[in-house]
Short mmCIF file of C-alpha atoms and ligand atoms in Angstrom, two decimals:
data_model
loop_
_atom_site.label_atom_id
_atom_site.label_comp_id
_atom_site.label_asym_id
_atom_site.label_seq_id
_atom_site.Cartn_x
_atom_site.Cartn_y
_atom_site.Cartn_z
CA MET A 1 0.00 0.01 -0.05
CA SER A 2 2.69 2.25 1.11
CA TYR A 3 4.71 1.35 -2.12
CA LYS A 4 1.77 2.45 -4.28
CA LYS A 5 1.26 5.66 -2.44
CA ASP A 6 4.98 6.50 -3.09
CA ILE A 7 4.55 5.81 -6.89
CA LEU A 8 1.53 8.01 -6.96
CA ILE A 9 3.36 10.84 -5.29
CA PHE A 10 6.24 10.45 -7.70
CA ILE A 11 3.90 10.72 -10.51
CA LEU A 12 2.03 13.52 -9.20
CA ILE A 13 5.35 15.41 -8.58
CA ASN A 14 6.65 14.71 -12.02
CA LEU A 15 3.29 15.90 -13.61
CA VAL A 16 3.50 19.19 -11.78
CA PHE A 17 7.18 19.74 -12.90
CA LEU A 18 5.88 18.97 -16.44
CA LEU A 19 3.04 21.36 -16.33
CA VAL A 20 5.39 24.09 -14.75
CA GLY A 21 7.84 23.59 -17.41
CA ILE A 22 5.23 23.49 -20.39
CA LYS A 23 3.90 26.91 -18.90
CA SER A 24 7.17 28.46 -18.63
CA TYR A 25 8.33 27.12 -22.09
CA ARG A 26 4.91 28.62 -23.49
CA ASN A 27 5.65 31.99 -21.78
CA THR A 28 9.19 32.00 -23.13
CA TYR A 29 7.90 31.27 -26.69
CA LYS A 30 5.08 33.94 -26.47
CA ILE A 31 7.87 36.54 -25.43
CA TRP A 32 10.16 35.35 -28.23
CA ARG A 33 7.34 35.41 -30.80
CA TRP A 34 6.35 39.10 -29.66
CA LYS A 35 9.89 40.23 -29.96
CA ARG A 36 10.45 38.69 -33.30
CA ASN A 37 7.05 40.23 -34.75
CA LEU A 38 8.07 43.66 -33.43
CA GLY A 39 11.59 43.37 -34.55
CA ILE A 40 12.75 44.22 -30.96
CA PRO A 41 16.29 43.17 -31.11
CA LYS A 42 16.92 45.44 -34.14
CA HIS A 43 15.13 48.29 -32.90
CA LEU A 44 16.83 48.08 -29.55
CA LYS A 45 20.21 48.12 -31.14
CA HIS A 46 19.27 51.37 -32.91
CA PHE A 47 17.84 52.63 -29.68
CA ASN A 48 20.95 52.02 -27.70
CA SER A 49 23.32 53.62 -30.31
CA LEU A 50 20.86 56.78 -30.55
CA VAL A 51 20.95 57.32 -26.82
CA GLN A 52 24.20 56.10 -25.77
CA ASP A 53 25.62 59.64 -24.85
CA ALA A 54 22.46 60.97 -23.48
CA ASN A 55 23.11 60.85 -19.79
CA GLY A 56 19.85 62.09 -18.24
CA PHE A 57 21.02 61.42 -14.76
CA ALA A 58 23.99 63.65 -15.16
CA ILE A 59 22.09 66.38 -17.00
CA SER A 60 19.33 66.39 -14.52
CA LYS A 61 21.78 66.49 -11.39
CA ALA A 62 23.60 69.34 -12.97
CA ALA A 63 20.08 71.18 -13.75
CA ARG A 64 18.90 70.50 -10.10
CA LYS A 65 21.79 72.17 -8.44
CA ASP A 66 19.98 75.22 -7.56
CA ILE A 67 16.52 74.01 -7.51
CA ASP A 68 15.63 70.48 -6.30
CA ALA A 69 12.43 68.74 -5.06
CA PRO A 70 11.66 64.95 -4.92
CA GLU A 71 9.43 65.22 -8.00
CA TYR A 72 12.47 66.07 -10.04
CA THR A 73 14.32 62.88 -9.17
CA TYR A 74 15.60 61.30 -12.24
CA GLY A 75 14.91 57.83 -13.67
CA GLU A 76 14.21 56.29 -17.05
CA ILE A 77 12.30 53.55 -18.71
CA THR A 78 14.01 50.66 -20.31
CA PHE A 79 13.36 49.95 -24.07
CA THR A 80 11.86 46.41 -24.10
CA SER A 81 9.95 46.64 -20.87
CA PHE A 82 8.47 49.92 -21.96
CA ILE A 83 7.40 48.75 -25.50
CA ALA A 84 5.81 45.52 -23.96
CA LEU A 85 3.80 47.81 -21.54
CA LEU A 86 2.73 50.17 -24.56
CA SER A 87 1.88 47.05 -26.56
CA GLN A 88 -0.93 46.26 -24.02
CA VAL A 89 -2.76 49.51 -24.96
CA ASN A 90 -2.24 49.00 -28.83
CA PRO A 91 -1.05 52.48 -29.72
CA ASN A 92 -2.19 53.18 -33.37
CA LYS A 93 -2.84 56.08 -36.03
CA ASN A 94 -5.13 57.83 -33.65
CA THR A 95 -2.99 57.82 -30.77
CA VAL A 96 -2.11 61.11 -29.17
CA PHE A 97 0.78 60.22 -26.65
CA TYR A 98 2.11 62.34 -23.94
CA ASP A 99 5.00 61.52 -21.52
CA LEU A 100 4.61 63.83 -18.63
CA GLY A 101 8.02 64.57 -17.23
CA SER A 102 9.83 63.30 -20.32
CA GLY A 103 13.59 63.77 -19.10
CA VAL A 104 15.77 63.15 -22.15
CA GLY A 105 12.81 61.63 -24.06
CA LYS A 106 13.64 57.99 -24.05
CA ALA A 107 9.96 57.07 -23.81
CA ASN A 108 8.92 59.34 -26.78
CA ILE A 109 11.79 58.01 -28.86
CA ALA A 110 11.17 54.26 -27.98
CA CYS A 111 7.36 54.82 -28.84
CA ALA A 112 8.22 56.49 -32.16
CA MET A 113 10.55 53.66 -33.16
CA ILE A 114 7.69 50.90 -32.88
CA PHE A 115 4.45 52.48 -33.22
CA ASP A 116 2.93 54.62 -35.82
CA ILE A 117 0.94 57.12 -33.96
CA LYS A 118 -0.57 60.48 -34.45
CA LYS A 119 1.11 62.82 -32.16
CA ASN A 120 4.09 61.92 -29.67
CA ILE A 121 4.83 64.78 -27.13
CA GLY A 122 7.11 64.86 -24.16
CA ILE A 123 6.84 67.73 -21.59
CA GLU A 124 9.94 68.36 -19.36
CA ILE A 125 10.44 71.16 -16.82
CA PHE A 126 14.29 71.32 -17.21
CA LYS A 127 15.54 73.23 -20.27
CA GLU A 128 18.80 71.05 -20.15
CA LEU A 129 16.78 67.86 -20.38
CA GLN A 130 14.51 69.13 -23.11
CA SER A 131 17.57 70.23 -25.23
CA ALA A 132 19.14 66.52 -24.88
CA SER A 133 15.65 65.18 -25.97
CA LEU A 134 15.66 67.43 -28.95
CA ARG A 135 19.16 66.18 -30.05
CA LEU A 136 17.78 62.69 -29.82
CA LYS A 137 14.83 63.59 -31.92
CA LYS A 138 17.23 65.18 -34.60
CA ARG A 139 19.23 61.95 -34.68
CA LEU A 140 15.98 59.88 -35.10
CA LEU A 141 15.09 62.30 -38.18
CA SER A 142 18.14 61.39 -39.94
CA HIS A 143 17.35 57.76 -39.63
CA PRO A 144 15.57 56.70 -42.82
CA LYS A 145 13.73 54.09 -41.18
CA TYR A 146 12.37 56.25 -38.40
CA SER A 147 12.23 59.88 -39.70
CA ASN A 148 8.48 59.89 -40.40
CA SER A 149 7.73 58.93 -36.74
CA ALA A 150 10.32 61.31 -35.50
CA LYS A 151 8.49 64.15 -37.25
CA LYS A 152 5.42 63.65 -35.13
CA ILE A 153 7.54 63.98 -31.75
CA SER A 154 7.43 67.38 -30.09
CA PHE A 155 9.64 67.89 -27.00
CA ILE A 156 8.28 70.93 -24.95
CA ASN A 157 10.12 72.63 -22.00
CA GLY A 158 7.57 73.42 -19.51
CA ASN A 159 5.60 72.39 -16.52
CA TYR A 160 3.05 69.91 -17.31
CA LEU A 161 0.77 71.50 -14.51
CA ASN A 162 0.49 74.58 -16.84
CA TYR A 163 0.25 72.82 -20.20
CA ASP A 164 -2.86 72.01 -22.00
CA PHE A 165 -2.51 68.18 -22.99
CA SER A 166 -6.43 67.80 -23.37
CA ASP A 167 -6.01 66.29 -26.81
CA ALA A 168 -4.12 63.17 -25.16
CA ASN A 169 -5.63 59.73 -25.39
CA LEU A 170 -2.56 57.92 -23.98
CA ILE A 171 -0.53 59.33 -21.20
CA PHE A 172 2.58 58.14 -19.40
CA ILE A 173 3.59 59.34 -15.97
CA ASN A 174 6.68 58.11 -14.37
CA ALA A 175 4.98 58.69 -10.90
CA THR A 176 7.63 56.97 -8.47
CA GLY A 177 8.87 60.36 -7.41
CA LEU A 178 5.60 62.41 -7.38
CA PHE A 179 4.17 63.12 -3.78
CA GLY A 180 2.10 65.77 -2.23
CA GLY A 181 0.88 69.11 -3.99
CA THR A 182 2.19 68.10 -7.44
CA TRP A 183 0.54 64.68 -7.50
CA VAL A 184 -2.81 66.14 -6.23
CA ALA A 185 -2.54 68.98 -8.83
CA LEU A 186 -1.84 66.58 -11.66
CA ASN A 187 -4.63 64.03 -10.54
CA LYS A 188 -6.93 67.04 -10.84
CA LYS A 189 -5.74 68.20 -14.24
CA LEU A 190 -6.41 64.53 -15.45
CA ASP A 191 -9.88 64.66 -13.93
CA GLU A 192 -10.77 67.43 -16.22
CA LEU A 193 -9.80 65.54 -19.46
CA THR A 194 -12.80 64.95 -21.67
CA GLU A 195 -11.03 62.65 -24.20
CA GLU A 196 -11.32 58.83 -23.86
CA VAL A 197 -7.88 58.60 -22.20
CA ILE A 198 -5.70 55.80 -21.13
CA VAL A 199 -3.30 56.85 -18.29
CA ILE A 200 -0.32 54.60 -17.27
CA THR A 201 1.69 55.29 -14.16
CA THR A 202 4.40 53.70 -12.44
CA THR A 203 4.70 52.79 -8.72
CA LYS A 204 1.57 54.32 -7.62
CA CYS A 205 -2.00 54.47 -9.14
CA LEU A 206 -3.93 57.58 -9.71
CA ILE A 207 -5.97 59.19 -6.94
CA SER A 208 -8.50 60.59 -9.36
CA LYS A 209 -11.99 59.00 -9.06
CA LYS A 210 -12.48 59.36 -12.76
CA PHE A 211 -10.27 56.47 -13.56
CA TYR A 212 -10.20 52.66 -12.68
CA ILE A 213 -7.21 50.23 -12.72
CA LYS A 214 -7.85 48.18 -16.05
CA LYS A 215 -4.59 46.24 -15.64
CA GLU A 216 -1.61 46.16 -13.18
CA THR A 217 1.73 44.79 -14.60
CA ARG A 218 5.43 45.09 -13.88
CA LEU A 219 7.90 47.52 -15.69
CA GLU A 220 11.56 47.38 -15.68
CA MET A 221 12.98 50.90 -15.10
CA SER A 222 16.55 52.22 -15.02
CA TRP A 223 16.51 51.51 -11.24
CA GLY A 224 14.59 48.40 -11.09
CA VAL A 225 11.37 46.67 -11.44
CA VAL A 226 8.13 48.68 -10.39
CA ASN A 227 4.49 48.31 -10.61
CA ALA A 228 2.63 49.83 -13.52
CA PHE A 229 -0.95 50.66 -13.56
CA ILE A 230 -2.96 51.05 -16.69
CA HIS A 231 -6.00 53.28 -15.99
CA ALA A 232 -9.19 53.95 -18.13
CA PRO A 233 -11.86 56.24 -17.37
CA ALA A 234 -14.44 54.79 -15.00
CA PRO A 235 -18.01 53.86 -16.62
CA LYS A 236 -20.30 56.72 -15.96
C1 SAM B 1 11.62 60.11 -13.29
S1 SAM B 1 11.82 61.18 -14.64
C2 SAM B 1 11.15 60.27 -16.04
C3 SAM B 1 11.77 60.42 -17.36
C4 SAM B 1 10.91 59.75 -18.43
N1 SAM B 1 9.60 59.84 -18.50
C5 SAM B 1 11.28 58.22 -18.53
O1 SAM B 1 10.64 57.67 -17.91
O2 SAM B 1 12.17 57.84 -19.19
C6 SAM B 1 10.74 62.44 -14.42
C7 SAM B 1 11.04 63.65 -15.04
O3 SAM B 1 9.95 64.51 -14.82
C8 SAM B 1 10.34 65.88 -14.77
N2 SAM B 1 9.37 66.67 -14.14
C9 SAM B 1 9.13 66.62 -12.77
N3 SAM B 1 8.17 67.51 -12.50
C10 SAM B 1 7.78 68.13 -13.62
C11 SAM B 1 6.73 69.17 -14.04
N4 SAM B 1 5.80 69.66 -13.21
N5 SAM B 1 6.59 69.37 -15.25
C12 SAM B 1 7.47 68.79 -16.30
N6 SAM B 1 8.33 67.98 -16.01
C13 SAM B 1 8.49 67.57 -14.69
C14 SAM B 1 11.65 65.74 -14.07
O4 SAM B 1 12.65 66.79 -14.32
C15 SAM B 1 12.18 64.39 -14.65
O5 SAM B 1 13.11 64.64 -15.86
#
């Protein structure tokens, strides 16, 4: 009896390993197929060579010498993980994308390299970072493969709290360093949007009652992996 029980346990354990193995193989295959379909390795190579000397951390540090606040803390997206995140909301010819607090513009550049969208805008408070993003845009423009998408990028120097982004239908906010007054004011501004807009935030979800979390996922950033929240307008 005990012998039969041992065999049964042995078979069950092997079955579990087999199922876990199949699941992990299927996930690996799905990711491989997704990367191949979008040509991720090729784009990543171009992206890396395009941004290689754009050191947002150093530029931001120098720019914050005289004026600093937690919300100015610098950090960046990583290419493949960010594209995987955007893929979940299917950017297309009608998409008006904003990165609020765009740094050296890596999110806008990455988006432009993969998705054919209508408008692609980054708003950055520090002139030095915005200038660096304009240099990246110039490089992208000179690349025959990406010049059309690059034309649709605008990098604006300003405070997103004072900027009219009401034409947005896809917004990315790297919200990890956003607290207090700025975070409340930004949520209030998002509340006033009338477009059907998807808002993606990192680390924390919106406090605005106008949105609900459609999906929660993980995003690899320059400093590690964080939660990312995909919000859609709450049904009325
Ligand atoms: C964490 S970085 C994110 C950079 C970029 N979005 C990325 O993920 O690669 C946040 C950026 O937001 C900028 N920022 C903070 N408050 C801002 C404001 N009120 N208006 C515009 N930019 C702001 C900071 O200067 C910084 O460059």
